[in-house]
Short mmCIF file of C-alpha atoms and ligand atoms in Angstrom, two decimals:
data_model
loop_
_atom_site.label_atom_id
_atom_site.label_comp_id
_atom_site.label_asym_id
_atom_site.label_seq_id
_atom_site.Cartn_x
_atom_site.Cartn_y
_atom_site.Cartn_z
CA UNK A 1 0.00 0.00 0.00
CA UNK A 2 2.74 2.50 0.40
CA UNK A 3 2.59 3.91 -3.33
CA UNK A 4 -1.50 4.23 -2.89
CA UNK A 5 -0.67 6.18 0.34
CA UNK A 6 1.58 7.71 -1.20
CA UNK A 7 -0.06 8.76 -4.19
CA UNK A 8 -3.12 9.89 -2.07
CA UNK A 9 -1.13 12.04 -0.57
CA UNK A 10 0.67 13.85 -3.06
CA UNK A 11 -2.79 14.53 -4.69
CA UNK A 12 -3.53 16.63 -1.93
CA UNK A 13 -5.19 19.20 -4.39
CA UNK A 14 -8.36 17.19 -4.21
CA UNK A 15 -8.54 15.64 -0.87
CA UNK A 16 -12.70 15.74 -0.45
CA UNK A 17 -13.19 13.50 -3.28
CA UNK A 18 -10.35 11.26 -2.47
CA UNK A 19 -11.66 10.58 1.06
CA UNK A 20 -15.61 10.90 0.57
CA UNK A 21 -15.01 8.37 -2.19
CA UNK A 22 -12.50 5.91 -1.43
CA UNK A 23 -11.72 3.77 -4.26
CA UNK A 24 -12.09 -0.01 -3.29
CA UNK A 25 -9.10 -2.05 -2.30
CA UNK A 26 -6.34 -1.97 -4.97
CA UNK A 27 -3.26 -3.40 -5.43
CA UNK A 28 0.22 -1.37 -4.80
CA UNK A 29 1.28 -2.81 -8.33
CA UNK A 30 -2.08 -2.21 -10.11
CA UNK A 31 -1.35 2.06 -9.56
CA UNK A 32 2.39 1.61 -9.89
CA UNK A 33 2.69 -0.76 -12.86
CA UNK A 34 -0.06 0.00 -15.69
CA UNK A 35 1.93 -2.95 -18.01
CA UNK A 36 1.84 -5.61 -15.35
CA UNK A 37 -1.42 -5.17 -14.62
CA UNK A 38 -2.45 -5.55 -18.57
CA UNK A 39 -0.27 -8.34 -18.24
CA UNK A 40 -1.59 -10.35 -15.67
CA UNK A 41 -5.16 -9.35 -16.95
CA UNK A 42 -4.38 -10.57 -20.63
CA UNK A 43 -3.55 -13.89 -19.15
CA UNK A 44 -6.22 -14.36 -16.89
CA UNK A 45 -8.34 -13.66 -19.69
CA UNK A 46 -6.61 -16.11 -21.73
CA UNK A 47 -7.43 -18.36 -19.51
CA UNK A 48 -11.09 -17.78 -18.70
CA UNK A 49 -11.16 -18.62 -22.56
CA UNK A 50 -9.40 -21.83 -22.30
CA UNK A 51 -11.60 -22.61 -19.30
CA UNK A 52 -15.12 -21.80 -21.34
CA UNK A 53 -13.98 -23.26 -24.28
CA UNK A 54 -13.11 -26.24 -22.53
CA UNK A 55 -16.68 -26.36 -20.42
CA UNK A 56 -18.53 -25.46 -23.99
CA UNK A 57 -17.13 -28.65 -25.76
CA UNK A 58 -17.76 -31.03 -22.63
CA UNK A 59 -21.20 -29.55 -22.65
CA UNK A 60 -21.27 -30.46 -26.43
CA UNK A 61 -21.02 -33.67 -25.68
CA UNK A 62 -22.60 -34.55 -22.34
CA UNK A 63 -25.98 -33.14 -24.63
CA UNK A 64 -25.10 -35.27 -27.04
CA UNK A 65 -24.33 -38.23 -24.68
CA UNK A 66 -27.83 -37.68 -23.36
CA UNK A 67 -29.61 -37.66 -26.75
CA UNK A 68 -27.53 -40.87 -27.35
CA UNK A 69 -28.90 -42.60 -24.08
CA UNK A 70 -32.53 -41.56 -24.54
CA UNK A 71 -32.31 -42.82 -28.69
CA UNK A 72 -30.81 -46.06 -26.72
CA UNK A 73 -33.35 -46.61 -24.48
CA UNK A 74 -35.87 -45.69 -27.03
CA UNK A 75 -34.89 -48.71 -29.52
CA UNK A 76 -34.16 -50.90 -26.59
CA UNK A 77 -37.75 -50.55 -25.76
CA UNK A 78 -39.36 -50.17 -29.49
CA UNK A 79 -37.31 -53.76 -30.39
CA UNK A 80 -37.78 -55.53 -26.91
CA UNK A 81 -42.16 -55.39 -27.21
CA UNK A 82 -44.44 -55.64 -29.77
CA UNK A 83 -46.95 -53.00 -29.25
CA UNK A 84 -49.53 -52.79 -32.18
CA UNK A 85 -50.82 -49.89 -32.64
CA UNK A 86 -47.78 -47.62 -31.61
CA UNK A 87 -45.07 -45.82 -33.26
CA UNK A 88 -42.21 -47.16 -31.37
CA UNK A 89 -40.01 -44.74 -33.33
CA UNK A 90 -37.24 -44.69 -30.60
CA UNK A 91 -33.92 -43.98 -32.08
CA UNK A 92 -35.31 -40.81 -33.87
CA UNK A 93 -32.90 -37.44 -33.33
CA UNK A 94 -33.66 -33.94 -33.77
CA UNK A 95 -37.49 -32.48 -33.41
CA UNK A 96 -40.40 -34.68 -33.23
CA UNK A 97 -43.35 -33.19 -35.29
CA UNK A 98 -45.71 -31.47 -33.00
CA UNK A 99 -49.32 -31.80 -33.72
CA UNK A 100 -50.48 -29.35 -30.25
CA UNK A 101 -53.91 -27.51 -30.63
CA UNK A 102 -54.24 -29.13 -34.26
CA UNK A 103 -57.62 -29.91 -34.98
CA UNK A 104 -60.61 -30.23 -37.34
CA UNK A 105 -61.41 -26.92 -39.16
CA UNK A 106 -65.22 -27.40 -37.58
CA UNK A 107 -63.82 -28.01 -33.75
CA UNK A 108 -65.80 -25.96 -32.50
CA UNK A 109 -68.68 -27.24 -32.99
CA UNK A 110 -67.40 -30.89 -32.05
CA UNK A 111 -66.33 -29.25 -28.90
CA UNK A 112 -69.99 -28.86 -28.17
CA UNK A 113 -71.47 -31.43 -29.65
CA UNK A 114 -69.21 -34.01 -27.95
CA UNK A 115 -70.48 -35.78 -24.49
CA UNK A 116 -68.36 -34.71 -21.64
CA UNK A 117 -67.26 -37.33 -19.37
CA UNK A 118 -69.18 -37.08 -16.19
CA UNK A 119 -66.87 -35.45 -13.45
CA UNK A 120 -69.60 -36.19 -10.71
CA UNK A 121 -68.30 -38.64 -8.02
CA UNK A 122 -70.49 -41.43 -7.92
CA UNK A 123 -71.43 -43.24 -4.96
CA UNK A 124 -69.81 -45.33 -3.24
CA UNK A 125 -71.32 -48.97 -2.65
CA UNK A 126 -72.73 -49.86 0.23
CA UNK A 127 -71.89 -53.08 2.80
CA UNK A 128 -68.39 -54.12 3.67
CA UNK A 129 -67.46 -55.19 0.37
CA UNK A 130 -66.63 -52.94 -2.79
CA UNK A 131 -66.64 -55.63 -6.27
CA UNK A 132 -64.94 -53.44 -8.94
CA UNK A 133 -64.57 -55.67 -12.43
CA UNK A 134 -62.39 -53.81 -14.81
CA UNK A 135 -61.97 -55.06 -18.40
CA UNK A 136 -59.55 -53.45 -20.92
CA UNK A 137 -59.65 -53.10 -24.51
CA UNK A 138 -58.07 -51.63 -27.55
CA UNK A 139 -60.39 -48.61 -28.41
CA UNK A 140 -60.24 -45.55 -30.45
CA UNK A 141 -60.77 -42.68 -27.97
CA UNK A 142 -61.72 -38.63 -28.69
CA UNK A 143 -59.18 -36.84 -26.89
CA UNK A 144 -59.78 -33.76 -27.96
CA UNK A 145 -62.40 -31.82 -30.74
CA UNK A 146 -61.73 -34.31 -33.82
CA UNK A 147 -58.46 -35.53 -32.58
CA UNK A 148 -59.11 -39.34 -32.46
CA UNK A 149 -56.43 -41.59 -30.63
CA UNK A 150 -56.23 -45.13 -30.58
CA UNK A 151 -55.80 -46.43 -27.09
CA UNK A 152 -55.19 -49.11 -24.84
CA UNK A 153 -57.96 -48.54 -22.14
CA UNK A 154 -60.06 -49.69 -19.33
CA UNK A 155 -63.39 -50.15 -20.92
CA UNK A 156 -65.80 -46.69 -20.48
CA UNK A 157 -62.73 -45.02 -21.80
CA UNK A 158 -59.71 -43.04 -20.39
CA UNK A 159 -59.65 -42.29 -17.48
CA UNK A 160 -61.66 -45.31 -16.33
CA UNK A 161 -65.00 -44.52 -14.43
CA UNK A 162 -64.00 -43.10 -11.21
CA UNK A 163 -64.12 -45.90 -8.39
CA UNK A 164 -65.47 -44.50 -5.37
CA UNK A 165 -65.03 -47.16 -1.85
CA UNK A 166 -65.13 -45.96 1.50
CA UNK A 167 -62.23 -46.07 4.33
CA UNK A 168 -62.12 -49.83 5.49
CA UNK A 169 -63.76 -51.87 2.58
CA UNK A 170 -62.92 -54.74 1.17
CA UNK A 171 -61.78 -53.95 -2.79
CA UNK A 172 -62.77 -57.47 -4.46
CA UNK A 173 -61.01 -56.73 -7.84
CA UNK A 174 -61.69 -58.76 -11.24
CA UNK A 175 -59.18 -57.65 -14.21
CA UNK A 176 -60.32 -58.99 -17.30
CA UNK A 177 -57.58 -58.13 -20.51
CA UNK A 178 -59.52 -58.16 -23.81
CA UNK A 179 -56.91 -56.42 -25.20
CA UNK A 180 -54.21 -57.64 -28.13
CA UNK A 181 -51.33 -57.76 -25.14
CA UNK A 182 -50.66 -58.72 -21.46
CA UNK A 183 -51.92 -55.66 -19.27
CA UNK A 184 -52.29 -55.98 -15.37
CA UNK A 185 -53.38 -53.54 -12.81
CA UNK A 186 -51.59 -51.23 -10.33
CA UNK A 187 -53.82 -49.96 -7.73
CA UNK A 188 -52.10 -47.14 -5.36
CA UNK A 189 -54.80 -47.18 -2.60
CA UNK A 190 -53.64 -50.93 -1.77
CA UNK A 191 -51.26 -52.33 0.23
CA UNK A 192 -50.30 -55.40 -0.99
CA UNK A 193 -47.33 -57.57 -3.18
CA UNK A 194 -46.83 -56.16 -6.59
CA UNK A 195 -45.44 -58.96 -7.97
CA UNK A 196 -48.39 -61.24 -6.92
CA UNK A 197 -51.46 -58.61 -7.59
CA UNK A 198 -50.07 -56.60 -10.14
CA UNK A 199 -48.97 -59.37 -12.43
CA UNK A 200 -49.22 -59.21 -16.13
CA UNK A 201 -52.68 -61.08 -17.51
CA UNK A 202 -52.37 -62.48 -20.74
CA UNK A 203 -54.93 -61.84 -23.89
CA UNK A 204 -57.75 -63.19 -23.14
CA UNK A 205 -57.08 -64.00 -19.63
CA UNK A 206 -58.67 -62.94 -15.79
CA UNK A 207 -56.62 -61.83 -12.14
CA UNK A 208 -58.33 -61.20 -8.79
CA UNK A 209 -57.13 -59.93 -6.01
CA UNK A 210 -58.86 -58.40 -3.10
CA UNK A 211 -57.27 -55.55 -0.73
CA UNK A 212 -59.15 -53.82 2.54
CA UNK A 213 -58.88 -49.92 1.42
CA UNK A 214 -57.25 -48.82 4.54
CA UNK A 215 -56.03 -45.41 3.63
CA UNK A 216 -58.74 -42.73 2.55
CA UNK A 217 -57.47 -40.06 -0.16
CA UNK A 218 -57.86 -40.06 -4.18
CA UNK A 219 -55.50 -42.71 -5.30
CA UNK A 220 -54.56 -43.65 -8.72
CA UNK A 221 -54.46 -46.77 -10.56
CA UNK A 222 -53.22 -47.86 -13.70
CA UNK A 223 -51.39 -50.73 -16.16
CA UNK A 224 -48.53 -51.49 -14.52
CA UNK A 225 -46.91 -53.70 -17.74
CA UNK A 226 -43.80 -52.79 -18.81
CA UNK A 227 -43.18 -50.43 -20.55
CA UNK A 228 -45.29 -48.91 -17.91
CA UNK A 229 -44.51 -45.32 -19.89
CA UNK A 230 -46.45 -46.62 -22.86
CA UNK A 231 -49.23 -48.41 -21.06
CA UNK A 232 -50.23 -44.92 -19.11
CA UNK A 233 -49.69 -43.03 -22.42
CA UNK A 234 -52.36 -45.19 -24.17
CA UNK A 235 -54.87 -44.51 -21.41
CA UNK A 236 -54.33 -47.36 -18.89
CA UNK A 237 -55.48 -45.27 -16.14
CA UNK A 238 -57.91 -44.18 -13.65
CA UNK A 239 -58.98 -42.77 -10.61
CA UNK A 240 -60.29 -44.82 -6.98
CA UNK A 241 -61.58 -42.24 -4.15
CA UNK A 242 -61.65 -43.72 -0.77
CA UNK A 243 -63.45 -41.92 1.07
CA UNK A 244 -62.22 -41.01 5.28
CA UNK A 245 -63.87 -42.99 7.85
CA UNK A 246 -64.50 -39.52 9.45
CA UNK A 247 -66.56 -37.71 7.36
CA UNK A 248 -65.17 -34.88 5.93
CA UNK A 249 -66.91 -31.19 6.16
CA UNK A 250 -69.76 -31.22 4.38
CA UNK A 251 -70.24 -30.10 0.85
CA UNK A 252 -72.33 -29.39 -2.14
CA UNK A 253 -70.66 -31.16 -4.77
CA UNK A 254 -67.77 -33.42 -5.16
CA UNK A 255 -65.72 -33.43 -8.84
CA UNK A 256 -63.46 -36.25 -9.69
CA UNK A 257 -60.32 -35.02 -12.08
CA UNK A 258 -58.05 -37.08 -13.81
CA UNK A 259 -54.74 -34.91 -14.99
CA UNK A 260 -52.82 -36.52 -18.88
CA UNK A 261 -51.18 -36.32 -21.09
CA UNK A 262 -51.31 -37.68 -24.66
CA UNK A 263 -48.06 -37.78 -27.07
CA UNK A 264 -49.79 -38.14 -30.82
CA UNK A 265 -48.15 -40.15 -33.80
CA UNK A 266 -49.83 -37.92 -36.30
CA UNK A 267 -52.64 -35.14 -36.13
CA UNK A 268 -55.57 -37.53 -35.26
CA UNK A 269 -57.53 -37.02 -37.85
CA UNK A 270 -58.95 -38.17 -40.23
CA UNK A 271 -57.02 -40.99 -39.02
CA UNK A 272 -56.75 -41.53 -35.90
CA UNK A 273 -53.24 -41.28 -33.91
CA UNK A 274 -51.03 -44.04 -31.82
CA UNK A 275 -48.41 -43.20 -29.43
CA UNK A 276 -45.18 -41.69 -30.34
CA UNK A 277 -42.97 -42.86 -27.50
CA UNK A 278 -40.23 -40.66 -28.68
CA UNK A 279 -42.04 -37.74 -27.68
CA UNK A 280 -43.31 -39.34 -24.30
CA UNK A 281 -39.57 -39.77 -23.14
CA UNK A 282 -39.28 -36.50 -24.02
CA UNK A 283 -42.41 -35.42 -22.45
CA UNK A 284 -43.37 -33.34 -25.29
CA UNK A 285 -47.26 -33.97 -25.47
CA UNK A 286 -49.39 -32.64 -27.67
CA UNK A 287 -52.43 -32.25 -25.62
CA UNK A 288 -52.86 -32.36 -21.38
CA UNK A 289 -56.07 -33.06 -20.49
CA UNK A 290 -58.36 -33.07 -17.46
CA UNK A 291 -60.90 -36.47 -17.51
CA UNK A 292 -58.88 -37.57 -21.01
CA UNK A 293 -60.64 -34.48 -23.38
CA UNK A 294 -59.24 -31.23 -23.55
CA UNK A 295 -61.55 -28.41 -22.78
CA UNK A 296 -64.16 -30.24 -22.41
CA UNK A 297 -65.58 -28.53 -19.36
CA UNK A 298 -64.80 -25.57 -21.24
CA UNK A 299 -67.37 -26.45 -24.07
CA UNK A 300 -69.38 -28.03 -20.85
CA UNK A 301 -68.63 -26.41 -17.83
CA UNK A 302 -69.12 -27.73 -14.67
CA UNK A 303 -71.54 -25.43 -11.86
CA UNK A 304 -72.34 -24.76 -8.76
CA UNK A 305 -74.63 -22.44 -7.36
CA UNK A 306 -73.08 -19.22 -5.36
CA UNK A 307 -72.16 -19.99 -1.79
CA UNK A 308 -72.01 -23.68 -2.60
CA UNK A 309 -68.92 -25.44 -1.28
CA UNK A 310 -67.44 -27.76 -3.84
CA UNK A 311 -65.11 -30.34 -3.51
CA UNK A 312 -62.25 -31.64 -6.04
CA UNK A 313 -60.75 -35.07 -6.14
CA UNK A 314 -57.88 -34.49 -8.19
CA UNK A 315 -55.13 -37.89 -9.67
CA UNK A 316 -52.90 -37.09 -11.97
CA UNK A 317 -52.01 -39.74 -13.31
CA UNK A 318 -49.31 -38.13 -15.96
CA UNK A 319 -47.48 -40.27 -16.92
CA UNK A 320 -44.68 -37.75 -16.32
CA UNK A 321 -46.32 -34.08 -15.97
CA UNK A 322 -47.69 -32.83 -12.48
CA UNK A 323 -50.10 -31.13 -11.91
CA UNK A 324 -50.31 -27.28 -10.41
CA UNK A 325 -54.08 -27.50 -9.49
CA UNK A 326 -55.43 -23.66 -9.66
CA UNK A 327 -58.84 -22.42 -9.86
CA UNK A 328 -58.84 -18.83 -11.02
CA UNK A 329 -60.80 -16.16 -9.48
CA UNK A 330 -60.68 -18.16 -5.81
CA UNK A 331 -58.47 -19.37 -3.25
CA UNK A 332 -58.76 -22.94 -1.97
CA UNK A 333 -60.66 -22.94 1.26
CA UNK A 334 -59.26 -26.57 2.25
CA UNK A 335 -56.33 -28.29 1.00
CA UNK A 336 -55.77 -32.20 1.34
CA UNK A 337 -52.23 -31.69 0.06
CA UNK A 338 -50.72 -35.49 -1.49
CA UNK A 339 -54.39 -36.18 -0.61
CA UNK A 340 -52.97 -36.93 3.42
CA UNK A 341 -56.79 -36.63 4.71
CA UNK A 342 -55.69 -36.65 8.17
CA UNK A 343 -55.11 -32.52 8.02
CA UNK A 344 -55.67 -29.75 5.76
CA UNK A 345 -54.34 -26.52 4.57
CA UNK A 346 -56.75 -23.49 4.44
CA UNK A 347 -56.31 -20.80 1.85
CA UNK A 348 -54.09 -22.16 -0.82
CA UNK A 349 -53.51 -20.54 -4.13
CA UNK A 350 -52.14 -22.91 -6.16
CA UNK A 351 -51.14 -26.79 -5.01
CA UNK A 352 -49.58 -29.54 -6.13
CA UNK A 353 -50.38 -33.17 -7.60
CA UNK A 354 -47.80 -35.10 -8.52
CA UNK A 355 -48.04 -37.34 -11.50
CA UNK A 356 -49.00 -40.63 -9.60
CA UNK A 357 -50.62 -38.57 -6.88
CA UNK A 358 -53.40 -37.36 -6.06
CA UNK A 359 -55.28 -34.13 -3.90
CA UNK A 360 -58.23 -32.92 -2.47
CA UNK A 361 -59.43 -29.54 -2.48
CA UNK A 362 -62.93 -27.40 -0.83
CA UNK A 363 -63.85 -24.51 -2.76
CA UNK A 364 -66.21 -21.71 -1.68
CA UNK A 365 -67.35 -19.02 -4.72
CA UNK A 366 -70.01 -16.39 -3.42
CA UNK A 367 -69.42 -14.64 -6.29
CA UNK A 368 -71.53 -15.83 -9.82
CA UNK A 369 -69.03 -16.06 -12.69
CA UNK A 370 -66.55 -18.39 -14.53
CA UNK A 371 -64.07 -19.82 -12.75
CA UNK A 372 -60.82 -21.47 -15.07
CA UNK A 373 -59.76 -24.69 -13.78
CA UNK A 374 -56.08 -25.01 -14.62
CA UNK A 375 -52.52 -26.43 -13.78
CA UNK A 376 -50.99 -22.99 -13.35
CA UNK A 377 -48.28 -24.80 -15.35
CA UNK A 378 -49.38 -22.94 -18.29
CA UNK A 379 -47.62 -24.80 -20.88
CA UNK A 380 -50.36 -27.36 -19.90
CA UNK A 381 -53.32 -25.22 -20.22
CA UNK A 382 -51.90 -24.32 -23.72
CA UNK A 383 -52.25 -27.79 -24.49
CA UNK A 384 -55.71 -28.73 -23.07
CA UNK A 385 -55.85 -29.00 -19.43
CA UNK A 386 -58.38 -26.27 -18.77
CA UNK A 387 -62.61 -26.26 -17.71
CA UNK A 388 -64.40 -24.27 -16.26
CA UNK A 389 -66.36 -24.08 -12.76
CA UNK A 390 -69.81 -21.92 -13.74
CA UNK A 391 -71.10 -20.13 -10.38
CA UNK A 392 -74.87 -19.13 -10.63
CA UNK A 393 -76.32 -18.47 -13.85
CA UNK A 394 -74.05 -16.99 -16.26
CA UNK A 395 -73.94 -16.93 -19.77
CA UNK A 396 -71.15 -17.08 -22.39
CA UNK A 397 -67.96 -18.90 -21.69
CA UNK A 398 -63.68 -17.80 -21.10
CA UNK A 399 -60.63 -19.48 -21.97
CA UNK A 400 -57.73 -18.87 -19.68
CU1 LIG B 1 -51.35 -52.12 -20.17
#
């Protein structure tokens, strides 16, 4: 420091800016020796080039490593299954066509003329025991306005009709596979040995098993075969509500919503799609969807009457995007966050649902209107996954 000090001194012709302003620490050699200092600079700089350069061309390749081990896996699943029915186009680099929001030039009007799936819960059976049969089948499914898909479903479609069992019943399960491959069935409210229950069933062949629904929440279930990606993709999924032992508060209405995703082969129409697993391990749909249809409940909204309290039963059951459950205009009164129904968070904006999870959620509107129901992921609402709650009596309709 002595040739700063120094220096400071001698320019005692401006000593109030050199104290009220005191430059920040500095080295001796940086005021003394202009050419070292450009020196020492140059080569640091030099070296922060090496350095990047270096970092850029590792980067280069670690992306290119990555697309490398995705193709991989890609054509070690498209040659290790036969799945009819799907473009198993693994192995395929640079963009996959995107057919998002692509649809029929009179889409409107199928958007209204199409049957909605019924988001009502339905009751739950009565007794101690809860007999559930579920058959699946090859199908060609609407997904969307014109957009037909060709899917690998439980029968009544994708999602499956909501099962609805209360807290301590015996689930007596039948699985029935009329499909063209082995399928099986993955329940997430049971407790119970995979590897027995969830087994694969052949063409043409039956399983039971039987679990005591222990655990209230909304829980989902789906195909558990292998590649389990590509089973949920088709549409192998559903929703089971089991409902608490201890009744909940009381409400008006209760909505079942099933959160998916759907990664398209070609447009869907006139012919319809398969799946194009490339863009599922990518998880680049090209349409998210709440109850398997996008919009739907924007076409068909679901209501409630001011003041009413309604309640949401929300699975998504992806297969790889969560969920971000919002309902614009409101604030969740209750919150069964990871559907835990043993407490609840008041006054939530926004909350999460995990693909393979699942949430509950009370909603008071005193005010009439039309109230978006959304992942406040937005890419997803682009995509589909958007109704609408109508409160009282109003006309017209909103996208969000
Ligand atoms: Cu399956």
């Amino acid at each position: 420091m002595p040739a700063t000090r120094e220096r400071l001194q001698s320019n005692s012709a401006k000593p109030a800016v050199t104290y009220s302003a005191p430059p920040p620490p500095r080295s001796p050699r940086r005021q003394s020796d202009n050419s070292g200092y450009w020196a020492a600079f140059s080569l640091l700089l030099g070296m922060l080039v090496v350095v990047l350069g270096t970092v850029a061309i590792w980067m280069g390749f670690s992306a290119h490593d990555a697309r490398k081990d995705a193709n991989k896996a890609a054509s070690a699943v498209a040659s290790g299954n036969s799945m009819p029915g799907m473009d198993m186009s693994g192995g395929v680099t640079g963009d996959l066509p995107s057919y998002a929001g692509q649809a029929p030039a009179n889409a409107d009007v199928l958007a209204k003329k199409h049957v909605a799936m019924n988001a009502v819960l339905p009751p739950a059976p009565a007794g101690p025991v809860a007999r559930v049969h579920l058959v699946l089948v090859d199908k060609t499914l609407q997904i969307a306005p014109g957009v037909k898909y060709r899917a690998w479903a439980f029968s009544g479609g994708a999602p499956a009709p909501f099962i609805h069992v209360r807290q301590g019943q015996k689930v007596e399960l039948t699985l029935t596979n009329k499909g063209a491959i082995p399928h099986s069935v993955d329940f997430h409210a049971a407790r119970i040995a995979p590897n027995v229950a969830f087994k694969d069933v052949p063409p043409g062949g039956s399983i039971h098993y039987s679990f005591v629904a222990g655990d209230p929440g909304a829980f989902m279930f789906h195909c558990g075969t292998k590649p389990v990606l590509a089973h949920i993709a088709n549409g192998m999924y559903g929703a089971i509500i089991v409902e608490p032992r201890v009744p909940l508060p009381h409400v008006d209405k209760n909505y079942v919503l099933v959160a998916s995703e759907w990664y398209l082969s070609s447009p869907g129409f006139p012919q319809p799609a398969g799946l194009d697993m490339a863009k599922a391990q990518r998880q680049e749909p090209d349409w998210v969807t709440w109850n398997g249809y996008a919009g739907q409940y924007v076409a068909h909204p679901l209501t409630a009457d001011p003041g009413q309290t309604v309640r949401f039963w929300v699975v998504d059951a992806g297969p790889s995007f969560d969920t971000d459950f919002h309902i614009v205009g409101t604030i969740l009164n209750r919150a069964w966050l990871n559907a835990d129904m043993t407490q609840f968070q008041r006054n939530v904006q926004t909350a999460l649902v995990p693909a393979g999870g699942g949430g509950v959620f009370d909603v008071k509107i005193d005010q009439p209107g039309l109230y978006p129901i959304v992942s406040h992921s937005f890419a997803s609402v682009d995509l589909g996954q958007v109704g609408l709650l109508k409160v009282g009596d109003v006309k017209g309709t909103m996208s969000h």
